XYZ file of C-alpha atoms in Angstrom:
643
model
C -9.945 24.085 -45.949
C -8.724 25.265 -42.560
C -8.175 22.413 -40.163
C -6.734 21.767 -36.682
C -5.080 18.356 -36.378
C -3.554 16.205 -33.676
C -1.159 13.862 -35.414
C -1.842 10.702 -33.470
C -3.893 7.561 -33.665
C -5.861 6.324 -30.668
C -6.919 2.723 -30.260
C -10.138 2.104 -28.365
C -11.993 -0.949 -27.074
C -15.041 -2.161 -28.965
C -17.972 -4.419 -28.142
C -15.923 -7.607 -27.797
C -13.236 -7.238 -25.118
C -10.488 -9.862 -25.096
C -7.895 -9.585 -22.324
C -4.191 -9.725 -23.091
C -4.616 -10.924 -26.657
C -1.823 -11.135 -29.198
C -3.980 -9.800 -32.023
C -6.222 -6.809 -32.414
C -9.565 -8.506 -33.241
C -12.104 -5.904 -34.234
C -10.714 -2.762 -32.668
C -12.094 0.691 -33.252
C -9.477 3.005 -34.760
C -9.936 6.774 -34.685
C -7.923 9.673 -36.036
C -7.822 12.365 -33.383
C -8.482 15.927 -34.457
C -11.080 17.791 -36.464
C -11.380 16.848 -40.130
C -14.993 17.467 -41.175
C -16.824 14.886 -43.279
C -14.258 14.389 -46.004
C -12.892 11.135 -47.389
C -10.669 8.987 -45.152
C -8.948 5.615 -45.439
C -7.178 3.589 -42.746
C -3.857 2.361 -44.115
C -1.386 -0.357 -43.063
C 2.314 -0.485 -43.889
C 3.535 -3.571 -45.733
C 7.280 -3.405 -46.156
C 7.924 0.107 -47.404
C 4.546 0.468 -49.098
C 1.204 1.643 -47.675
C -2.030 -0.181 -48.407
C -5.624 0.929 -47.797
C -7.264 -1.373 -45.250
C -10.751 0.071 -45.007
C -12.472 3.403 -45.703
C -13.880 5.358 -42.794
C -17.099 3.685 -41.640
C -18.366 6.630 -39.636
C -17.618 10.033 -38.210
C -17.586 10.914 -34.517
C -18.777 14.315 -33.309
C -16.123 16.074 -31.188
C -17.619 18.674 -28.883
C -14.413 20.673 -28.389
C -13.818 21.124 -32.115
C -15.032 24.186 -34.043
C -18.710 23.899 -34.957
C -17.784 24.258 -38.610
C -15.465 21.254 -38.448
C -16.488 18.964 -35.567
C -15.848 15.442 -36.891
C -13.170 12.741 -36.842
C -13.185 9.478 -38.841
C -13.314 5.984 -37.351
C -13.181 2.443 -38.642
C -13.443 -1.041 -37.167
C -10.829 -3.465 -38.398
C -8.970 -6.622 -37.414
C -5.297 -5.675 -37.629
C -2.458 -7.636 -36.045
C -0.724 -6.240 -32.988
C 2.562 -4.590 -33.960
C 1.303 -3.448 -37.368
C 2.136 0.092 -38.470
C -0.888 2.173 -39.446
C -1.902 5.716 -40.407
C -4.925 7.621 -41.675
C -5.174 9.093 -45.169
C -7.638 12.004 -45.018
C -8.476 13.854 -48.224
C -10.932 15.691 -50.514
C -10.519 14.401 -54.076
C -8.943 16.978 -56.342
C -8.558 19.514 -53.523
C -6.239 18.419 -50.717
C -5.005 15.375 -48.837
C -2.631 14.534 -45.954
C -1.460 11.597 -43.847
C -1.368 11.375 -40.077
C 1.831 10.275 -38.362
C 2.237 6.495 -38.283
C 1.479 4.517 -35.135
C 1.860 0.951 -33.924
C -1.181 -1.200 -33.099
C -1.156 -2.184 -29.422
C -2.972 -5.082 -27.707
C -6.389 -4.355 -26.273
C -6.942 -5.202 -22.634
C -9.850 -5.826 -20.327
C -9.674 -2.890 -17.903
C -12.503 -4.232 -15.753
C -10.070 -5.830 -13.296
C -9.055 -2.322 -12.173
C -11.291 -0.229 -9.944
C -10.598 3.258 -8.613
C -11.354 4.045 -4.990
C -13.734 7.001 -4.931
C -13.457 8.060 -1.282
C -9.740 8.806 -1.110
C -8.480 11.872 0.821
C -6.850 14.500 -1.389
C -3.147 13.778 -0.885
C -0.249 12.675 -3.056
C 0.351 9.164 -1.757
C 3.640 7.410 -1.143
C 4.380 4.070 0.488
C 1.548 1.810 1.677
C 1.975 -0.736 4.486
C -0.234 -3.680 5.485
C -0.857 -3.680 9.227
C -1.338 -6.917 11.171
C -4.958 -5.966 11.933
C -5.831 -5.774 8.227
C -5.690 -1.980 7.917
C -3.546 -0.218 5.308
C -1.277 2.654 6.324
C -0.647 5.157 3.519
C 1.774 8.072 3.671
C 0.955 11.536 2.400
C 4.243 11.715 0.490
C 6.970 13.649 2.278
C 4.684 15.300 4.841
C 5.080 12.952 7.806
C 1.285 12.505 7.790
C -0.294 9.062 7.554
C -3.787 7.708 6.949
C -5.349 4.303 7.638
C -7.668 2.512 5.212
C -9.977 0.062 7.018
C -11.886 -2.475 4.903
C -15.672 -2.572 5.225
C -17.490 -5.223 7.286
C -17.198 -7.690 4.407
C -13.431 -7.209 4.053
C -13.752 -5.024 0.939
C -11.018 -2.393 0.659
C -12.734 -0.665 -2.265
C -15.566 0.326 0.064
C -13.300 0.922 3.059
C -13.034 4.057 5.192
C -10.101 6.428 5.727
C -8.932 7.807 9.075
C -5.955 10.040 9.757
C -3.551 8.609 12.351
C -0.777 10.215 14.397
C 1.759 12.374 12.544
C 5.450 11.422 12.589
C 7.892 13.216 14.913
C 8.279 16.883 13.975
C 11.673 16.661 12.244
C 10.982 13.425 10.360
C 9.119 14.077 7.095
C 10.900 11.735 4.716
C 10.436 10.753 1.081
C 11.986 7.409 -0.033
C 13.239 5.544 3.034
C 13.639 2.121 4.622
C 10.441 0.658 6.091
C 9.019 -2.562 7.543
C 6.425 -4.100 9.844
C 8.063 -5.607 12.945
C 7.095 -8.892 14.699
C 5.090 -7.036 17.364
C 3.019 -5.229 14.700
C 4.784 -1.880 14.941
C 6.083 -0.055 11.835
C 9.634 1.266 11.456
C 10.602 4.159 9.156
C 14.351 4.776 8.856
C 16.155 7.596 7.053
C 14.821 9.473 4.049
C 16.360 10.410 0.710
C 14.546 13.719 1.005
C 13.340 15.222 4.268
C 11.061 18.263 4.197
C 12.532 19.623 7.440
C 16.178 19.111 6.530
C 18.083 21.569 4.354
C 14.918 22.607 2.542
C 14.134 19.046 1.589
C 17.678 18.308 0.425
C 19.136 14.987 -0.661
C 20.287 12.345 1.833
C 20.401 14.681 4.754
C 18.873 12.799 7.640
C 19.399 9.677 9.699
C 16.266 9.788 11.829
C 14.471 6.572 12.809
C 10.831 6.503 13.939
C 8.595 3.617 15.063
C 4.784 3.666 14.962
C 2.719 1.803 17.567
C -0.750 1.045 16.119
C -2.209 0.164 19.531
C -1.236 3.496 21.096
C -1.464 5.434 17.792
C 1.860 7.098 18.553
C 5.381 7.467 17.165
C 8.656 6.981 19.035
C 12.055 8.346 17.977
C 14.812 5.700 17.999
C 18.511 6.536 17.988
C 20.224 5.541 14.711
C 22.994 2.924 14.650
C 26.207 4.031 16.352
C 24.344 7.063 17.652
C 24.433 8.548 14.155
C 28.213 8.894 14.211
C 30.686 8.023 11.466
C 29.299 6.045 8.571
C 25.824 6.271 10.151
C 25.663 10.021 9.691
C 23.429 9.294 6.700
C 20.758 6.639 6.180
C 18.821 8.152 3.280
C 16.977 5.801 0.915
C 18.537 2.718 2.470
C 17.968 -0.992 1.832
C 16.381 -2.994 4.631
C 14.893 -6.400 5.422
C 13.323 -8.192 8.374
C 15.348 -11.362 8.866
C 13.727 -14.734 9.470
C 14.407 -14.328 13.201
C 12.455 -11.044 13.306
C 15.521 -8.791 13.530
C 15.439 -5.673 11.321
C 18.552 -5.204 9.132
C 19.369 -1.762 7.714
C 22.075 -0.545 5.347
C 23.759 2.840 5.737
C 23.787 5.547 3.081
C 27.237 5.155 1.545
C 26.723 8.020 -0.887
C 29.078 10.148 1.215
C 31.044 7.780 3.412
C 32.772 4.444 3.504
C 32.570 1.677 4.451
C 29.231 0.256 3.348
C 27.888 -1.416 6.453
C 24.687 -2.802 7.900
C 23.166 -2.816 11.369
C 20.679 -5.032 13.204
C 17.856 -3.630 15.354
C 16.535 -5.779 18.174
C 12.801 -4.924 18.133
C 12.442 -5.705 21.845
C 15.308 -3.597 23.201
C 15.511 -1.117 20.273
C 19.298 -1.417 20.322
C 21.559 -1.739 17.285
C 24.414 -4.124 16.493
C 26.764 -3.567 13.563
C 26.960 -6.504 11.148
C 27.871 -7.386 7.569
C 31.576 -8.256 7.508
C 32.998 -9.126 4.106
C 30.533 -6.983 2.154
C 32.020 -6.034 -1.235
C 29.156 -4.055 -2.764
C 27.427 -0.764 -1.997
C 24.135 -0.054 -0.247
C 23.355 2.809 -2.632
C 20.195 2.064 -4.732
C 20.354 -1.617 -3.752
C 17.915 -4.003 -2.084
C 18.070 -6.846 0.448
C 15.832 -9.858 -0.252
C 14.941 -12.601 2.243
C 15.414 -16.062 0.721
C 13.671 -19.386 1.502
C 16.864 -20.580 3.232
C 16.631 -17.628 5.691
C 19.639 -15.894 4.120
C 19.590 -12.521 2.314
C 20.443 -11.773 -1.326
C 22.081 -8.583 -2.641
C 22.517 -7.661 -6.349
C 25.334 -5.198 -7.076
C 24.330 -1.749 -8.380
C 27.810 -0.481 -9.264
C 28.622 0.752 -12.789
C 30.447 -0.505 -14.739
C 28.846 -3.788 -13.718
C 30.373 -7.202 -13.167
C 26.969 -8.705 -12.363
C 28.180 -9.680 -8.912
C 25.783 -10.773 -6.173
C 26.263 -11.584 -2.482
C 24.603 -13.639 0.262
C 24.290 -12.564 3.916
C 24.313 -15.325 6.510
C 22.517 -14.167 9.695
C 24.215 -16.892 11.732
C 27.736 -15.644 10.975
C 26.787 -12.016 10.291
C 28.913 -12.022 7.141
C 28.590 -11.769 3.365
C 29.963 -14.176 0.741
C 29.796 -14.251 -3.060
C 26.645 -15.650 -4.689
C 28.129 -15.629 -8.183
C 27.228 -13.322 -11.067
C 24.111 -12.789 -13.127
C 24.458 -14.070 -16.717
C 23.400 -10.719 -18.211
C 23.955 -7.146 -17.055
C 21.068 -5.862 -14.931
C 22.390 -2.330 -14.383
C 22.293 0.574 -16.783
C 25.467 1.103 -18.786
C 25.638 4.749 -17.670
C 25.439 5.713 -13.963
C 22.342 7.529 -12.764
C 24.235 8.843 -9.722
C 27.669 8.783 -8.088
C 28.520 7.388 -4.679
C 31.609 7.740 -2.507
C 34.791 8.612 -4.451
C 32.774 8.991 -7.664
C 31.676 5.355 -7.871
C 29.047 5.030 -10.600
C 25.676 3.690 -9.427
C 22.649 2.298 -11.277
C 19.074 1.876 -10.103
C 17.892 -1.708 -9.594
C 14.522 -3.407 -9.838
C 12.847 -5.708 -7.329
C 14.192 -9.191 -6.557
C 11.040 -11.294 -6.317
C 10.857 -14.586 -4.415
C 8.025 -16.689 -5.812
C 6.160 -19.477 -3.993
C 8.063 -22.100 -5.971
C 11.278 -20.902 -4.295
C 12.819 -19.277 -7.371
C 13.819 -15.617 -7.431
C 13.355 -13.239 -10.360
C 15.866 -10.346 -10.241
C 14.579 -7.386 -12.274
C 17.170 -4.966 -13.534
C 17.482 -1.389 -14.697
C 18.018 -2.768 -18.200
C 15.503 -4.962 -19.996
C 17.358 -8.017 -18.703
C 16.263 -10.156 -15.766
C 17.908 -13.110 -14.028
C 16.678 -16.185 -12.144
C 18.256 -17.405 -8.892
C 17.722 -20.822 -7.332
C 18.661 -20.586 -3.650
C 18.628 -24.381 -3.262
C 21.393 -24.819 -5.842
C 22.963 -21.350 -5.621
C 22.844 -21.054 -9.431
C 21.941 -18.099 -11.673
C 20.318 -18.292 -15.108
C 18.933 -15.797 -17.612
C 15.351 -14.661 -17.114
C 12.918 -13.208 -19.660
C 13.391 -9.711 -21.028
C 11.051 -6.795 -20.449
C 9.103 -6.101 -23.655
C 9.009 -2.851 -25.587
C 5.836 -0.770 -25.407
C 4.953 0.966 -28.659
C 8.577 0.686 -29.717
C 9.932 2.118 -26.450
C 12.184 0.083 -24.142
C 10.891 -0.581 -20.619
C 12.463 -1.936 -17.440
C 11.533 -2.424 -13.786
C 14.227 -0.207 -12.238
C 13.066 1.260 -8.906
C 9.625 -0.164 -9.639
C 7.228 -2.470 -7.781
C 6.099 -6.083 -7.910
C 3.490 -8.190 -6.111
C 3.139 -11.982 -6.175
C -0.425 -13.021 -7.058
C -2.256 -16.040 -5.560
C -1.762 -18.046 -8.773
C 2.016 -17.598 -8.500
C 2.279 -15.009 -11.274
C 3.842 -11.603 -10.608
C 2.261 -8.205 -11.331
C 4.957 -5.605 -12.028
C 5.219 -1.994 -13.072
C 7.747 -0.742 -15.582
C 9.039 2.639 -16.725
C 11.434 4.011 -19.323
C 15.133 3.664 -18.386
C 17.515 5.046 -17.347
C 15.627 7.809 -15.461
C 12.463 5.716 -14.875
C 10.218 8.234 -16.613
C 6.615 7.559 -17.556
C 4.142 6.746 -18.594
C 4.392 3.605 -16.500
C 2.784 0.370 -17.653
C 1.879 -2.939 -16.026
C 3.335 -6.346 -16.803
C 2.730 -9.970 -15.819
C 5.446 -12.562 -15.281
C 3.850 -16.002 -15.673
C 6.879 -18.139 -14.917
C 8.139 -18.010 -18.490
C 7.682 -14.590 -20.074
C 6.973 -10.962 -19.151
C 4.065 -9.476 -21.087
C 2.235 -6.178 -20.898
C -1.149 -6.365 -19.181
C -4.116 -4.132 -18.446
C -3.928 -0.863 -16.560
C -6.427 1.588 -15.067
C -8.452 3.695 -17.435
C -8.879 7.392 -16.855
C -7.730 10.851 -17.775
C -4.161 12.185 -17.623
C -2.601 8.741 -17.966
C 0.791 10.360 -18.515
C 1.055 11.163 -14.810
C 1.013 7.463 -13.968
C 4.738 7.658 -14.097
C 7.173 8.253 -11.226
C 8.915 4.943 -10.619
C 5.761 2.980 -11.378
C 3.784 4.415 -8.463
C 3.437 2.270 -5.330
C 1.948 -1.224 -5.022
C 0.909 -3.415 -2.069
C -0.509 -6.934 -1.963
C -3.737 -7.244 0.026
C -4.951 -10.207 2.123
C -7.807 -10.559 -0.388
C -5.310 -11.505 -3.114
C -5.868 -8.132 -4.780
C -3.254 -5.419 -5.341
C -3.492 -1.823 -4.145
C -1.736 0.748 -6.361
C -1.337 4.517 -6.185
C 0.062 6.796 -8.880
C 2.612 8.491 -6.573
C 1.602 11.635 -8.460
C -1.855 12.498 -7.097
C -4.545 11.150 -4.760
C -5.807 8.383 -7.025
C -5.652 4.825 -5.674
C -6.744 1.725 -7.591
C -7.323 -1.942 -6.801
C -6.348 -4.684 -9.231
C -8.351 -7.916 -8.979
C -6.537 -10.823 -10.643
C -8.426 -13.577 -12.479
C -10.002 -16.092 -10.105
C -7.737 -19.041 -9.375
C -6.999 -21.554 -6.642
C -3.457 -21.322 -5.237
C -1.301 -24.421 -5.226
C -2.226 -26.225 -1.985
C 1.452 -26.539 -1.033
C 1.835 -22.725 -0.978
C -0.735 -21.851 1.704
C -0.338 -21.524 5.495
C -1.308 -24.532 7.624
C -2.889 -24.087 11.066
C -1.935 -26.888 13.483
C -3.253 -25.455 16.762
C -5.733 -22.719 17.664
C -8.503 -22.439 20.302
C -11.980 -22.902 18.844
C -13.822 -20.853 21.486
C -12.792 -17.194 21.328
C -13.810 -13.906 22.935
C -12.680 -10.278 22.714
C -11.078 -10.083 26.150
C -8.429 -12.710 25.582
C -5.069 -13.046 23.871
C -4.721 -16.351 22.050
C -1.867 -18.360 20.566
C -1.901 -19.960 17.136
C 0.648 -22.408 15.776
C 1.261 -23.751 12.323
C 3.495 -24.234 9.332
C 4.207 -21.691 6.586
C 2.269 -19.061 8.531
C 4.331 -16.344 6.774
C 3.750 -17.818 3.328
C 6.498 -18.780 0.878
C 7.143 -15.260 -0.434
C 7.517 -11.801 1.062
C 4.670 -10.812 -1.249
C 5.358 -7.160 -2.126
C 8.686 -5.948 -3.482
C 10.347 -2.609 -4.274
C 13.520 -1.851 -6.207
C 15.380 -0.477 -3.213
C 13.759 1.878 -0.682
C 10.131 1.976 0.604
C 10.026 -1.727 1.361
C 6.566 -3.100 2.264
C 6.839 -6.906 2.490
C 3.845 -8.858 3.801
C 5.394 -12.134 5.030
C 3.577 -12.202 8.355
C 0.271 -13.826 9.302
C -3.077 -12.068 9.474
C -5.984 -13.779 11.243
C -9.268 -13.345 9.400
C -12.580 -14.384 11.008
C -15.752 -14.675 8.904
C -19.176 -15.003 10.533
C -21.067 -17.993 9.141
C -24.523 -16.401 9.281
C -23.799 -12.937 7.896
C -20.573 -13.396 5.893
C -19.110 -10.375 7.629
C -15.334 -10.293 8.036
C -13.103 -9.142 10.886
C -9.340 -9.164 11.275
C -7.775 -9.928 14.632
C -4.632 -8.035 15.608
C -1.628 -10.363 15.308
C 1.666 -9.874 17.131
C 4.391 -11.857 18.881
C 5.466 -13.611 15.680
C 8.155 -16.156 16.502
C 9.493 -16.110 12.941
C 9.386 -14.242 9.622
C 10.823 -17.188 7.680
C 9.437 -18.045 4.243
C 10.997 -21.515 4.251
C 8.681 -24.377 3.223
C 7.061 -26.070 6.246
C 8.697 -23.598 8.630
C 6.988 -23.849 12.045
C 6.055 -20.748 14.011
C 3.610 -19.343 16.539
C 1.786 -16.037 16.820
C -0.512 -14.285 19.250
C -3.771 -12.636 18.256
C -6.506 -10.555 19.840
C -10.023 -10.142 18.467
C -11.541 -6.695 17.933
C -14.435 -5.589 20.134
C -16.860 -5.107 17.234
C -16.754 -8.713 16.024
C -20.075 -10.554 15.550
C -20.863 -13.290 18.063
C -21.535 -16.820 16.852
C -20.258 -19.613 14.635
C -17.445 -18.455 12.368
C -14.499 -19.636 10.305
C -10.910 -18.601 11.000
C -8.116 -18.413 8.433
C -4.495 -17.355 8.449
C -3.529 -15.228 5.442
C 0.012 -14.298 4.399
C 0.708 -12.272 1.240
C -2.751 -13.108 -0.110
C -2.372 -16.870 0.427
C -5.089 -18.191 2.776
C -5.104 -21.329 4.899
C -7.968 -23.808 5.064
C -10.720 -22.497 7.393
C -11.014 -23.632 11.007
C -14.485 -23.693 12.601
C -14.557 -21.468 15.700
C -17.190 -19.889 17.900
C -17.006 -16.282 19.017
C -18.383 -15.927 22.547
C -19.388 -12.933 24.602
C -16.526 -11.739 26.818
C -16.543 -13.214 30.326
C -17.608 -11.112 33.302
C -15.356 -10.773 36.349
C -17.439 -13.376 38.187
C -17.231 -15.783 35.264
C -13.453 -15.341 35.035
C -13.139 -16.101 38.776
C -15.344 -19.172 38.493
C -13.404 -20.396 35.480
C -10.109 -20.017 37.358
C -11.432 -21.898 40.409
C -12.714 -24.683 38.189
C -9.316 -24.968 36.535
C -7.643 -25.164 39.968
C -10.026 -27.909 41.068
C -9.503 -29.821 37.848
C -5.729 -29.588 38.253
C -6.007 -30.812 41.861
C -7.944 -33.869 40.737
C -5.107 -34.785 38.396
C -2.504 -34.782 41.199
C -1.189 -38.032 42.647
C 0.918 -38.913 45.689
C 3.940 -41.204 45.765
C 6.133 -42.421 48.620
C 9.897 -41.997 48.335
C 12.449 -43.795 50.508
C 16.100 -43.240 51.389
C 17.313 -45.830 53.860
C 14.988 -45.461 56.838
C 13.752 -42.045 55.696
C 10.475 -41.652 53.824
C 8.816 -38.718 52.085
C 5.467 -38.279 50.379
C 5.373 -36.156 47.191
C 2.086 -34.856 45.717
C 1.997 -33.342 42.202
C 0.570 -33.802 38.717
C 3.847 -35.539 37.810
C 5.468 -36.328 41.169
C 9.195 -37.070 41.345
C 11.324 -38.226 44.236
C 13.943 -35.835 45.594
C 17.601 -36.463 44.802
C 18.844 -39.573 46.655
C 15.339 -40.950 47.169
C 13.713 -43.800 45.303
C 10.047 -44.390 44.661
C 8.624 -47.039 46.956
C 7.288 -49.991 45.017
């Protein structure tokens, strides 16, 4: 009998869907390919022997198969995860064969993933959370950006897309340093590849551009040291916004030495060189803000000593932070830096709300760092997937509202796909659900791109096409000690005013979203969300003027915010959200904006009220007397208040 076969076994969901289970529990097993209605048995391997589990219970019609041979067998069985199986397909006395063996994988509930269906047709790169609740997404390597605005109920799945201003003509980077600044602007520095530089060549530009969301415009900023010397290349550089709001950038030391860093003052847009005592390399590395306001670096050099360093923003210098217990780098370099120094990729270093840091490596190893004690310990290993080793090198991670971490992983050392998703629950790293759909193999380059949303969800793109998905984690209530606390905010608000808000932990206790090295998109800054009591409709105010980016527990800070013109008038609730962690609501009332006459009357009333609070005292100096009138009157120097 002529037959066309695909030697594989596919595992499908059945009626009962159990998320993240450790056993198979009634899965439907099918042998792909066209077999016609012959005999078939599903077999399991026990030791070196094969045993029939169950005969085929049915045959599925396959439309693309020849009409003379359009069927494939299927069976429903409860087989433990990790078991080795195959199909035995045969016609008694005529012919028989066995499919290639396969390993039973866990079945997952894919319903917590939803694909956005209104996405412009671009291959997406980095995604940034703006302080007005919009998402900026880059059309990879083109210099073109789009904004995703959530709908009137705060739903990003049903949001709308709008193209914003294009980057300066010569700056079309892929893989770069990036951040949101305290005034709400976005900085893009360098670019491992630049479409306008040497035909898109490697590490060939040191351009810096800043986007102003209010003006919808980009500004070119001179690189550190005017681009001279070791700042001739920035490339795919590490960066971090320090607790004081200063942006720190590493140079591209692929070609030059020394490895240095520079600080950008976001107000003056001037650079200062920093980072004395640095022993490592910036190449393929990351900078992570810690709860003590310092910055952690994990060495990417090969061969590895596991060394790590701490940057102190007060002294501007680096010191040793000890070594990781296990090697996080690959054993073989993936690239070479200055003077042939071997370099490995590195995974994200994730600060969790409990203050601990999980450093993900380019190997299956991870390490835990406690910034309060300065001690390292071994973390859990990345699991195999279908017998293949996985790691988080150059991949993404987002802290979820329950304190767990959603991560992507790929196949080391080149970070090839298909990528898969994993959950760190504080103890172990386990594989979890992923989006369903066709062409899953393209979900690969470096795990795509992830971003934590103010809703507590996670936005993810494939980095290979225009598909974007949202992951909704299981419902949970965050630990009350992890959320922002509002201590002062006006309760009567209108669209024509700029308001101040004060509180503790307004930036959250984590930077939220993490990347292995370049394309940083942290979210440790406060968003102001206002929900109308009557309609449930949601609006985000634009926040700016952040006094701090610290993620220290109980850290006090202030911000300014301005309400959008399309907000609904009436009783509402106001929350501060940082990295998906929301404060308790504050009851506010949104009023119509004041007219010019009302503003004048309000000012005059305030002047009169202030005048009523003034008092007059008499001050004496010998025979001299003076009267002083003020809210808090004080006698001039040499005078005493008359009793």
